[in-house]
């Protein structure tokens, strides 16, 4: 997969190194000569250019990329890069970094953003994930398609423990993506079974999250629902 990254600061270079280690082709774009540190990511391609300029993205042959990542420290730049990548070059997947939480509402499909990455949101989700068993935690929002990456760790009273994955009738617009078990990453094979404390990652539509939580952890779900009702009364 070929990936273009606008912004060759520490964040952009770290992403590039990770992608290169996973066997992808990476092009780093930055207009600041001081950011061009080829020795730090020697296997990447580099382009000294303004990623907000259409001519720069043409030089980068962005139409050949499957993913464009806008990782600069400027939200305006990240929005412009995402919009140009999507509308002018038809890049299938755009990922944009949100630097200031107050700007998060703009990072949507109208600006060509498929996935927005907000550090405060991710950190809060990880805190919730660390303390919750049996509660559905939304880790990520995919702007295109109104779907979310959600996580649930199976509690001891889950009716799904011991069930074959292939026998479970998941809600509509829901896909089990991966099972994390004792440090291992498991593909959800039909013959595999769910076990206590399995961490399940799903891509699910907004409207199916409550149904999914009720399937996997009905007691926790009812307890939380009652608590929310009491809080609202």
Coordinates of N, CA and C in Angstrom, one line a residue:
X1 N 0.8 -1.2 0.0 CA 0.0 0.0 0.0 C 0.9 1.2 0.0
X2 N 0.5 2.2 -0.8 CA 1.2 3.5 -0.9 C 0.5 4.5 0.0
X3 N 1.3 5.2 0.9 CA 0.7 6.2 1.8 C 1.5 7.5 1.7
X4 N 0.7 8.6 1.5 CA 1.3 9.9 1.6 C 1.0 10.5 2.9
X5 N 2.0 11.1 3.5 CA 1.9 11.8 4.8 C 2.3 13.2 4.7
X6 N 1.3 14.1 5.0 CA 1.6 15.6 4.9 C 2.0 16.0 6.4
X7 N 3.2 16.5 6.5 CA 3.7 16.8 7.8 C 4.8 15.9 8.3
X8 N 6.0 16.3 8.2 CA 7.1 15.4 8.5 C 7.7 15.8 9.9
X9 N 6.9 16.2 10.8 CA 7.3 16.4 12.2 C 7.5 15.1 12.9
X10 N 7.6 15.2 14.2 CA 7.7 13.9 15.0 C 6.6 13.0 14.8
X11 N 5.4 13.5 14.7 CA 4.2 12.6 14.5 C 4.3 12.0 13.1
X12 N 4.5 12.7 12.1 CA 4.5 12.2 10.8 C 5.6 11.2 10.6
X13 N 6.8 11.5 11.1 CA 7.9 10.5 11.0 C 7.7 9.3 11.7
X14 N 7.0 9.4 12.9 CA 6.7 8.1 13.7 C 5.7 7.3 12.9
X15 N 4.7 7.9 12.3 CA 3.7 7.1 11.6 C 4.4 6.5 10.4
X16 N 5.3 7.2 9.7 CA 6.0 6.7 8.5 C 6.9 5.5 8.9
X17 N 7.6 5.6 10.0 CA 8.4 4.4 10.4 C 7.6 3.2 10.7
X18 N 6.5 3.4 11.4 CA 5.6 2.3 11.7 C 5.1 1.6 10.4
X19 N 4.6 2.4 9.4 CA 4.1 1.9 8.2 C 5.2 1.2 7.4
X20 N 6.4 1.8 7.4 CA 7.5 1.1 6.6 C 7.8 -0.2 7.2
X21 N 7.8 -0.3 8.5 CA 8.1 -1.6 9.2 C 7.0 -2.6 8.9
X22 N 5.8 -2.1 8.5 CA 4.7 -3.1 8.1 C 4.7 -3.3 6.6
X23 N 5.7 -2.9 5.9 CA 5.8 -3.2 4.5 C 5.2 -2.3 3.5
X24 N 4.8 -1.1 3.9 CA 4.1 -0.1 3.1 C 5.1 0.8 2.4
X25 N 4.7 1.5 1.3 CA 5.5 2.5 0.7 C 5.0 3.9 1.3
X26 N 5.9 4.7 1.7 CA 5.6 6.0 2.3 C 6.2 7.2 1.7
X27 N 5.5 8.2 1.4 CA 6.0 9.5 0.9 C 5.7 10.6 2.0
X28 N 6.7 11.2 2.5 CA 6.6 12.3 3.5 C 6.7 13.7 2.7
X29 N 5.7 14.5 3.0 CA 5.7 15.9 2.4 C 5.7 16.9 3.5
X30 N 6.6 17.9 3.3 CA 6.7 19.0 4.2 C 7.3 20.2 3.5
X31 N 6.9 21.4 3.8 CA 7.4 22.6 3.1 C 8.6 23.2 3.9
X32 N 8.8 22.7 5.1 CA 9.9 23.3 5.9 C 11.2 22.4 5.7
X33 N 12.2 23.0 5.1 CA 13.5 22.2 4.9 C 14.0 21.6 6.1
X34 N 13.8 22.2 7.3 CA 14.3 21.7 8.6 C 13.6 20.4 8.9
X35 N 12.4 20.1 8.4 CA 11.7 18.9 8.7 C 12.1 17.7 7.9
X36 N 12.8 18.0 6.8 CA 13.3 16.9 5.9 C 14.5 16.3 6.5
X37 N 14.3 15.3 7.3 CA 15.4 14.5 8.0 C 15.4 13.1 7.5
X38 N 16.0 13.0 6.3 CA 15.9 11.7 5.6 C 16.6 10.6 6.4
X39 N 17.6 11.0 7.2 CA 18.3 10.0 8.0 C 17.5 9.4 9.1
X40 N 16.4 10.1 9.5 CA 15.5 9.6 10.5 C 14.6 8.5 10.0
X41 N 14.2 8.6 8.7 CA 13.3 7.7 8.1 C 13.9 7.4 6.7
X42 N 15.0 6.7 6.7 CA 15.8 6.5 5.4 C 15.0 5.8 4.3
X43 N 14.1 4.9 4.6 CA 13.4 4.2 3.6 C 12.2 4.9 3.0
X44 N 11.9 6.1 3.5 CA 10.7 6.8 3.0 C 11.2 7.7 1.8
X45 N 10.2 8.0 1.0 CA 10.4 9.0 -0.1 C 10.1 10.4 0.6
X46 N 10.8 11.4 0.1 CA 10.6 12.8 0.7 C 10.3 13.8 -0.4
X47 N 9.4 14.7 -0.1 CA 9.1 15.8 -1.0 C 9.0 17.1 -0.3
X48 N 9.9 18.1 -0.6 CA 9.9 19.4 -0.1 C 8.9 20.2 -0.8
X49 N 7.7 20.4 -0.2 CA 6.6 21.1 -1.0 C 5.5 21.5 0.0
X50 N 4.7 22.4 -0.4 CA 3.5 22.8 0.4 C 2.3 21.8 0.1
X51 N 1.9 21.0 1.0 CA 0.9 20.0 0.7 C -0.5 20.7 0.5
X52 N -0.6 21.9 0.8 CA -1.9 22.6 0.5 C -2.0 23.1 -1.0
X53 N -0.9 23.0 -1.7 CA -0.9 23.4 -3.1 C -1.2 22.2 -4.0
X54 N -2.1 22.5 -4.9 CA -2.5 21.4 -5.8 C -1.4 20.9 -6.6
X55 N -0.5 21.8 -7.1 CA 0.7 21.4 -7.9 C 1.6 20.5 -7.1
X56 N 1.7 20.7 -5.8 CA 2.6 19.9 -5.0 C 2.0 18.4 -4.9
X57 N 0.7 18.3 -4.7 CA 0.1 17.0 -4.6 C 0.1 16.3 -6.0
X58 N 0.1 17.1 -7.1 CA 0.3 16.5 -8.4 C 1.7 15.9 -8.5
X59 N 2.7 16.7 -8.0 CA 4.0 16.2 -8.1 C 4.2 15.0 -7.2
X60 N 3.5 14.9 -6.1 CA 3.5 13.7 -5.3 C 2.8 12.5 -5.8
X61 N 2.1 12.7 -7.0 CA 1.3 11.7 -7.6 C 0.3 11.0 -6.6
X62 N -0.5 11.9 -5.9 CA -1.3 11.5 -4.9 C -2.4 10.5 -5.4
X63 N -2.7 10.5 -6.6 CA -3.7 9.6 -7.2 C -3.2 8.1 -7.1
X64 N -1.9 7.9 -6.9 CA -1.3 6.6 -6.8 C -1.4 6.1 -5.4
X65 N -1.8 6.9 -4.4 CA -1.8 6.5 -3.0 C -3.2 5.9 -2.6
X66 N -3.1 4.9 -1.8 CA -4.4 4.4 -1.2 C -4.8 5.1 0.0
X67 N -3.9 5.7 0.7 CA -4.2 6.5 1.9 C -3.4 7.8 1.9
X68 N -4.1 8.8 2.4 CA -3.4 10.1 2.6 C -3.6 10.5 4.1
X69 N -2.5 10.8 4.8 CA -2.6 11.2 6.2 C -2.1 12.6 6.3
X70 N -3.0 13.4 7.0 CA -2.7 14.8 7.2 C -2.3 14.9 8.7
X71 N -1.0 15.0 9.0 CA -0.5 14.9 10.4 C 0.2 16.2 10.8
X72 N -0.1 17.3 10.2 CA 0.6 18.5 10.6 C 0.1 19.1 11.9
X73 N 0.7 20.0 12.5 CA 0.3 20.7 13.7 C -0.8 21.8 13.5
X74 N -1.2 21.9 12.3 CA -2.2 23.0 11.9 C -3.4 22.4 11.4
X75 N -4.5 22.6 12.1 CA -5.8 21.9 11.7 C -6.3 22.4 10.4
X76 N -6.1 23.7 10.1 CA -6.5 24.2 8.8 C -5.8 23.5 7.6
X77 N -4.5 23.3 7.8 CA -3.7 22.5 6.8 C -4.2 21.1 6.6
X78 N -4.5 20.5 7.7 CA -5.0 19.1 7.7 C -6.3 18.9 7.0
X79 N -7.2 19.9 7.2 CA -8.5 19.9 6.5 C -8.3 20.1 5.0
X80 N -7.5 21.1 4.6 CA -7.3 21.4 3.2 C -6.6 20.2 2.5
X81 N -5.6 19.6 3.1 CA -5.0 18.4 2.5 C -6.0 17.3 2.3
X82 N -6.8 17.0 3.3 CA -7.8 15.9 3.3 C -8.8 16.2 2.1
X83 N -9.3 17.4 2.1 CA -10.2 17.8 1.0 C -9.7 17.6 -0.4
X84 N -8.4 18.1 -0.6 CA -7.8 18.0 -1.9 C -7.5 16.5 -2.2
X85 N -7.1 15.8 -1.3 CA -6.8 14.3 -1.5 C -8.0 13.6 -2.0
X86 N -9.1 13.9 -1.3 CA -10.4 13.2 -1.6 C -11.0 13.6 -2.9
X87 N -11.1 15.0 -3.0 CA -11.9 15.5 -4.2 C -11.1 15.6 -5.5
X88 N -9.9 15.9 -5.4 CA -9.1 16.2 -6.6 C -8.3 14.9 -7.0
X89 N -8.0 14.0 -6.1 CA -7.2 12.9 -6.5 C -7.8 11.5 -6.2
X90 N -9.0 11.6 -5.6 CA -9.8 10.4 -5.4 C -9.1 9.3 -4.5
X91 N -8.3 9.8 -3.5 CA -7.7 8.9 -2.5 C -8.7 8.2 -1.7
X92 N -8.7 6.8 -1.7 CA -9.7 6.1 -1.1 C -9.9 6.3 0.4
X93 N -8.8 6.6 1.1 CA -8.8 6.7 2.6 C -8.0 7.9 3.0
X94 N -8.7 8.8 3.8 CA -8.0 10.0 4.3 C -8.1 9.9 5.9
X95 N -6.9 10.2 6.5 CA -6.9 10.2 7.9 C -6.3 11.6 8.3
X96 N -7.0 12.3 9.3 CA -6.5 13.7 9.6 C -6.3 13.8 11.1
X97 N -5.3 14.4 11.5 CA -5.0 14.7 12.9 C -5.7 15.9 13.4
X98 N -6.4 15.8 14.5 CA -7.1 17.0 15.1 C -6.2 17.5 16.2
X99 N -5.7 18.7 16.1 CA -4.8 19.3 17.1 C -5.6 19.9 18.3
X100 N -6.6 20.6 17.9 CA -7.4 21.4 18.9 C -8.8 20.8 19.0
X101 N -9.2 20.2 20.1 CA -10.5 19.6 20.2 C -11.7 20.4 19.8
X102 N -11.6 21.7 19.9 CA -12.7 22.6 19.5 C -13.0 22.6 18.0
X103 N -12.0 22.1 17.2 CA -12.1 22.0 15.8 C -12.6 20.6 15.3
X104 N -12.8 19.7 16.2 CA -13.1 18.3 15.9 C -14.4 18.2 15.0
X105 N -15.4 19.1 15.3 CA -16.6 19.0 14.5 C -16.5 19.2 13.0
X106 N -15.4 19.9 12.6 CA -15.2 20.1 11.2 C -14.6 18.9 10.5
X107 N -14.0 18.0 11.2 CA -13.3 16.9 10.6 C -14.3 15.8 10.2
X108 N -15.0 16.0 9.1 CA -16.0 15.1 8.6 C -15.9 14.9 7.1
X109 N -16.9 14.2 6.6 CA -16.9 13.9 5.1 C -17.0 15.1 4.3
X110 N -17.6 16.2 4.8 CA -17.7 17.4 4.0 C -16.3 18.0 3.7
X111 N -15.3 17.7 4.6 CA -14.0 18.1 4.3 C -13.1 17.0 3.8
X112 N -13.7 15.9 3.4 CA -13.0 14.8 2.8 C -12.3 13.9 3.8
X113 N -12.7 14.0 5.1 CA -12.0 13.3 6.2 C -12.8 12.0 6.4
X114 N -12.1 10.8 6.2 CA -12.7 9.5 6.6 C -12.5 9.2 8.0
X115 N -11.3 9.5 8.6 CA -11.0 9.1 9.9 C -10.3 10.3 10.6
X116 N -10.9 10.8 11.7 CA -10.2 11.9 12.4 C -9.6 11.3 13.7
X117 N -8.4 11.8 14.0 CA -7.7 11.3 15.2 C -7.5 12.4 16.1
X118 N -8.2 12.3 17.2 CA -8.1 13.4 18.3 C -7.4 12.8 19.5
X119 N -6.3 13.3 19.9 CA -5.5 12.7 21.0 C -6.3 12.7 22.3
X120 N -7.0 13.8 22.7 CA -7.8 13.7 23.9 C -8.9 12.7 23.9
X121 N -9.6 12.5 22.7 CA -10.6 11.5 22.6 C -10.0 10.1 22.7
X122 N -8.9 9.8 22.1 CA -8.3 8.5 22.2 C -7.8 8.2 23.6
X123 N -7.3 9.2 24.3 CA -6.8 9.0 25.6 C -8.0 8.7 26.6
X124 N -9.0 9.5 26.4 CA -10.2 9.2 27.3 C -10.8 7.9 27.0
X125 N -10.8 7.4 25.7 CA -11.3 6.1 25.4 C -10.5 5.0 26.0
X126 N -9.1 5.2 26.0 CA -8.2 4.2 26.5 C -8.4 4.2 28.0
X127 N -8.6 5.3 28.7 CA -8.9 5.3 30.1 C -10.1 4.5 30.4
X128 N -11.2 4.8 29.7 CA -12.5 4.0 29.9 C -12.2 2.5 29.6
X129 N -11.5 2.2 28.6 CA -11.2 0.8 28.3 C -10.5 0.1 29.4
X130 N -9.5 0.9 30.0 CA -8.7 0.3 31.1 C -9.5 -0.1 32.3
X131 N -10.6 0.7 32.6 CA -11.3 0.5 33.8 C -12.6 -0.3 33.6
X132 N -13.0 -0.5 32.4 CA -14.3 -1.1 32.1 C -14.2 -2.6 31.7
X133 N -15.0 -3.4 32.3 CA -15.2 -4.8 31.8 C -16.7 -4.9 31.6
X134 N -17.2 -5.3 30.5 CA -18.6 -5.5 30.2 C -19.3 -4.2 29.7
X135 N -18.6 -3.1 29.6 CA -19.1 -1.9 29.0 C -18.6 -1.7 27.6
X136 N -19.4 -1.3 26.7 CA -19.0 -1.0 25.4 C -18.3 0.4 25.3
X137 N -17.1 0.4 24.8 CA -16.3 1.6 24.7 C -16.1 2.0 23.2
X138 N -16.4 3.2 22.9 CA -16.2 3.7 21.5 C -14.8 4.2 21.4
X139 N -14.0 3.6 20.6 CA -12.6 4.0 20.5 C -12.3 4.9 19.3
X140 N -13.2 4.8 18.3 CA -12.8 5.5 17.1 C -14.1 5.7 16.3
X141 N -14.2 6.9 15.6 CA -15.4 7.1 14.7 C -14.9 7.2 13.3
X142 N -15.6 6.4 12.4 CA -15.3 6.5 11.0 C -16.3 7.4 10.4
X143 N -15.9 8.6 9.9 CA -16.8 9.6 9.5 C -17.7 9.1 8.3
X144 N -17.1 8.3 7.5 CA -17.8 7.8 6.3 C -18.6 6.5 6.6
X145 N -19.9 6.6 6.6 CA -20.7 5.4 6.9 C -21.3 5.4 8.3
X146 N -21.0 6.4 9.1 CA -21.6 6.5 10.4 C -21.3 5.2 11.2
X147 N -20.1 4.7 11.1 CA -19.7 3.5 11.9 C -18.6 3.9 12.9
X148 N -18.5 3.0 13.9 CA -17.5 3.2 14.9 C -16.7 2.0 15.2
X149 N -15.5 2.2 15.7 CA -14.7 1.0 16.2 C -15.0 1.0 17.7
X150 N -15.6 -0.1 18.2 CA -16.0 -0.2 19.6 C -15.3 -1.5 20.2
X151 N -15.2 -1.4 21.5 CA -14.5 -2.5 22.2 C -15.4 -2.9 23.4
X152 N -15.4 -4.2 23.6 CA -16.0 -4.7 24.9 C -15.2 -5.9 25.4
X153 N -14.9 -5.9 26.7 CA -14.3 -7.0 27.3 C -15.3 -7.9 28.0
X154 N -15.4 -9.2 27.6 CA -16.4 -10.1 28.1 C -16.3 -10.3 29.6
X155 N -17.4 -9.9 30.3 CA -17.4 -10.2 31.8 C -17.7 -11.6 32.1
X156 N -17.6 -12.0 33.3 CA -17.8 -13.4 33.7 C -19.2 -13.9 33.5
X157 N -20.2 -13.0 33.5 CA -21.6 -13.4 33.4 C -22.1 -13.2 32.0
X158 N -21.2 -13.0 31.0 CA -21.7 -12.9 29.6 C -22.3 -14.2 29.1
X159 N -23.4 -14.1 28.4 CA -24.0 -15.3 27.9 C -23.3 -15.8 26.6
X160 N -22.3 -15.0 26.1 CA -21.6 -15.4 24.9 C -20.4 -16.2 25.2
X161 N -20.0 -16.3 26.5 CA -18.8 -17.1 26.8 C -19.0 -18.6 26.5
X162 N -18.1 -19.2 25.7 CA -18.2 -20.6 25.2 C -19.0 -20.7 23.9
X163 N -19.5 -19.7 23.4 CA -20.3 -19.7 22.2 C -19.3 -19.7 21.0
X164 N -19.7 -20.5 19.9 CA -18.9 -20.5 18.7 C -19.2 -19.2 18.0
X165 N -18.1 -18.6 17.4 CA -18.3 -17.3 16.7 C -19.2 -17.4 15.6
X166 N -19.1 -18.5 14.8 CA -20.0 -18.7 13.7 C -21.5 -18.9 14.0
X167 N -21.8 -19.2 15.3 CA -23.2 -19.5 15.7 C -23.8 -18.2 16.2
X168 N -23.1 -17.2 16.3 CA -23.7 -15.9 16.9 C -24.3 -15.1 15.8
X169 N -25.5 -14.7 16.0 CA -26.2 -13.8 15.0 C -26.0 -12.4 15.4
X170 N -24.9 -11.8 14.9 CA -24.6 -10.4 15.3 C -25.6 -9.4 14.7
X171 N -25.8 -8.3 15.4 CA -26.7 -7.3 14.8 C -26.4 -6.8 13.4
X172 N -27.4 -6.4 12.7 CA -27.1 -5.8 11.4 C -26.1 -4.7 11.4
X173 N -25.3 -4.6 10.4 CA -24.3 -3.5 10.3 C -23.3 -3.6 11.4
X174 N -22.9 -4.8 11.8 CA -21.9 -5.1 12.8 C -20.9 -6.1 12.4
X175 N -19.7 -5.9 12.6 CA -18.7 -6.9 12.2 C -17.6 -7.1 13.3
X176 N -17.4 -8.3 13.7 CA -16.4 -8.6 14.7 C -15.1 -8.6 13.9
X177 N -14.1 -7.7 14.3 CA -12.9 -7.6 13.5 C -11.8 -8.4 14.1
X178 N -11.6 -8.4 15.4 CA -10.5 -9.1 16.0 C -10.8 -9.4 17.4
X179 N -10.2 -10.5 17.9 CA -10.3 -10.9 19.3 C -8.9 -10.8 20.0
X180 N -8.8 -10.0 21.1 CA -7.5 -9.9 21.8 C -7.6 -10.8 23.0
X181 N -6.7 -11.8 23.1 CA -6.8 -12.7 24.2 C -5.4 -13.0 24.8
X182 N -5.1 -12.6 26.0 CA -3.9 -12.9 26.7 C -2.7 -12.5 25.9
X183 N -2.8 -11.3 25.3 CA -1.7 -10.7 24.5 C -1.6 -11.2 23.1
X184 N -2.5 -12.0 22.7 CA -2.5 -12.5 21.3 C -3.6 -11.8 20.5
X185 N -3.4 -11.7 19.2 CA -4.4 -11.1 18.3 C -4.9 -12.3 17.5
X186 N -6.2 -12.6 17.7 CA -6.9 -13.7 17.0 C -7.9 -13.2 16.0
X187 N -7.8 -13.9 14.8 CA -8.8 -13.7 13.8 C -10.1 -14.4 14.3
X188 N -11.3 -13.8 14.1 CA -12.5 -14.4 14.6 C -13.0 -15.5 13.6
X189 N -12.4 -16.7 13.7 CA -12.8 -17.8 12.9 C -14.1 -18.4 13.3
X190 N -15.0 -18.9 12.4 CA -16.3 -19.4 12.7 C -16.3 -20.5 13.8
X191 N -15.2 -21.3 13.8 CA -15.1 -22.4 14.7 C -14.5 -22.0 16.1
X192 N -14.0 -20.8 16.1 CA -13.5 -20.3 17.4 C -14.5 -20.0 18.4
X193 N -14.2 -20.1 19.7 CA -15.1 -19.8 20.8 C -14.7 -18.5 21.5
X194 N -15.7 -17.8 22.1 CA -15.4 -16.7 22.9 C -15.1 -17.1 24.4
X195 N -14.2 -16.4 25.0 CA -13.8 -16.8 26.4 C -13.8 -15.6 27.3
X196 N -13.9 -15.9 28.6 CA -13.9 -14.9 29.6 C -12.7 -13.9 29.4
X197 N -13.0 -12.6 29.5 CA -12.0 -11.6 29.4 C -11.5 -11.4 28.0
X198 N -12.1 -12.0 27.0 CA -11.8 -11.7 25.6 C -12.1 -10.2 25.4
X199 N -11.2 -9.6 24.7 CA -11.4 -8.2 24.3 C -11.8 -8.2 22.8
X200 N -13.1 -7.8 22.6 CA -13.6 -7.9 21.2 C -13.7 -6.5 20.6
X201 N -13.2 -6.4 19.4 CA -13.2 -5.2 18.6 C -14.2 -5.3 17.5
X202 N -15.1 -4.4 17.4 CA -16.1 -4.5 16.4 C -16.1 -3.2 15.6
X203 N -16.5 -3.2 14.3 CA -16.9 -2.1 13.6 C -18.5 -2.1 13.6
X204 N -19.1 -1.1 14.1 CA -20.6 -1.2 14.3 C -21.2 0.2 14.0
X205 N -22.4 0.1 13.4 CA -23.1 1.4 13.2 C -23.6 1.9 14.5
X206 N -23.9 3.2 14.5 CA -24.3 3.9 15.8 C -25.5 3.2 16.4
X207 N -26.5 2.9 15.6 CA -27.8 2.4 16.1 C -27.7 1.0 16.6
X208 N -26.6 0.3 16.3 CA -26.5 -1.1 16.8 C -25.7 -1.3 18.0
X209 N -25.1 -0.2 18.5 CA -24.2 -0.3 19.7 C -24.9 -0.8 20.9
X210 N -26.1 -0.3 21.2 CA -26.9 -0.6 22.4 C -27.3 -2.1 22.3
X211 N -27.7 -2.5 21.1 CA -28.1 -3.9 20.9 C -26.9 -4.9 21.1
X212 N -25.7 -4.5 20.6 CA -24.5 -5.3 20.7 C -24.1 -5.4 22.2
X213 N -24.2 -4.3 22.9 CA -23.8 -4.3 24.4 C -24.8 -5.2 25.1
X214 N -26.1 -5.2 24.8 CA -27.1 -6.0 25.5 C -26.9 -7.5 25.2
X215 N -26.4 -7.8 24.0 CA -26.1 -9.2 23.7 C -24.9 -9.7 24.5
X216 N -23.8 -8.9 24.5 CA -22.6 -9.4 25.1 C -22.5 -9.3 26.6
X217 N -23.2 -8.3 27.1 CA -23.1 -8.0 28.5 C -24.4 -7.4 29.1
X218 N -25.5 -8.2 29.1 CA -26.8 -7.7 29.4 C -26.9 -7.1 30.8
X219 N -26.2 -7.7 31.8 CA -26.4 -7.2 33.1 C -25.7 -5.9 33.3
X220 N -24.5 -5.7 32.7 CA -23.9 -4.4 32.8 C -24.7 -3.4 32.0
X221 N -25.3 -3.8 30.9 CA -26.0 -2.8 30.1 C -27.3 -2.3 30.8
X222 N -28.0 -3.3 31.5 CA -29.2 -2.9 32.2 C -28.8 -2.0 33.4
X223 N -27.7 -2.3 34.0 CA -27.3 -1.5 35.2 C -27.0 -0.1 34.8
X224 N -26.2 0.0 33.7 CA -25.9 1.4 33.2 C -27.1 2.1 32.7
X225 N -28.1 1.4 32.1 CA -29.3 2.1 31.6 C -30.1 2.6 32.8
X226 N -30.2 1.8 33.9 CA -30.9 2.2 35.0 C -30.2 3.4 35.7
X227 N -28.9 3.4 35.7 CA -28.1 4.5 36.3 C -28.4 5.8 35.5
X228 N -28.4 5.6 34.2 CA -28.6 6.8 33.3 C -30.0 7.4 33.6
X229 N -31.0 6.5 33.7 CA -32.4 7.0 34.0 C -32.4 7.7 35.3
X230 N -31.7 7.2 36.3 CA -31.8 7.8 37.6 C -31.1 9.2 37.6
X231 N -30.0 9.2 36.8 CA -29.2 10.5 36.6 C -30.1 11.6 36.0
X232 N -31.0 11.1 35.0 CA -31.8 12.1 34.3 C -33.1 12.4 35.0
X233 N -33.4 11.7 36.1 CA -34.6 12.0 36.8 C -34.5 13.1 37.8

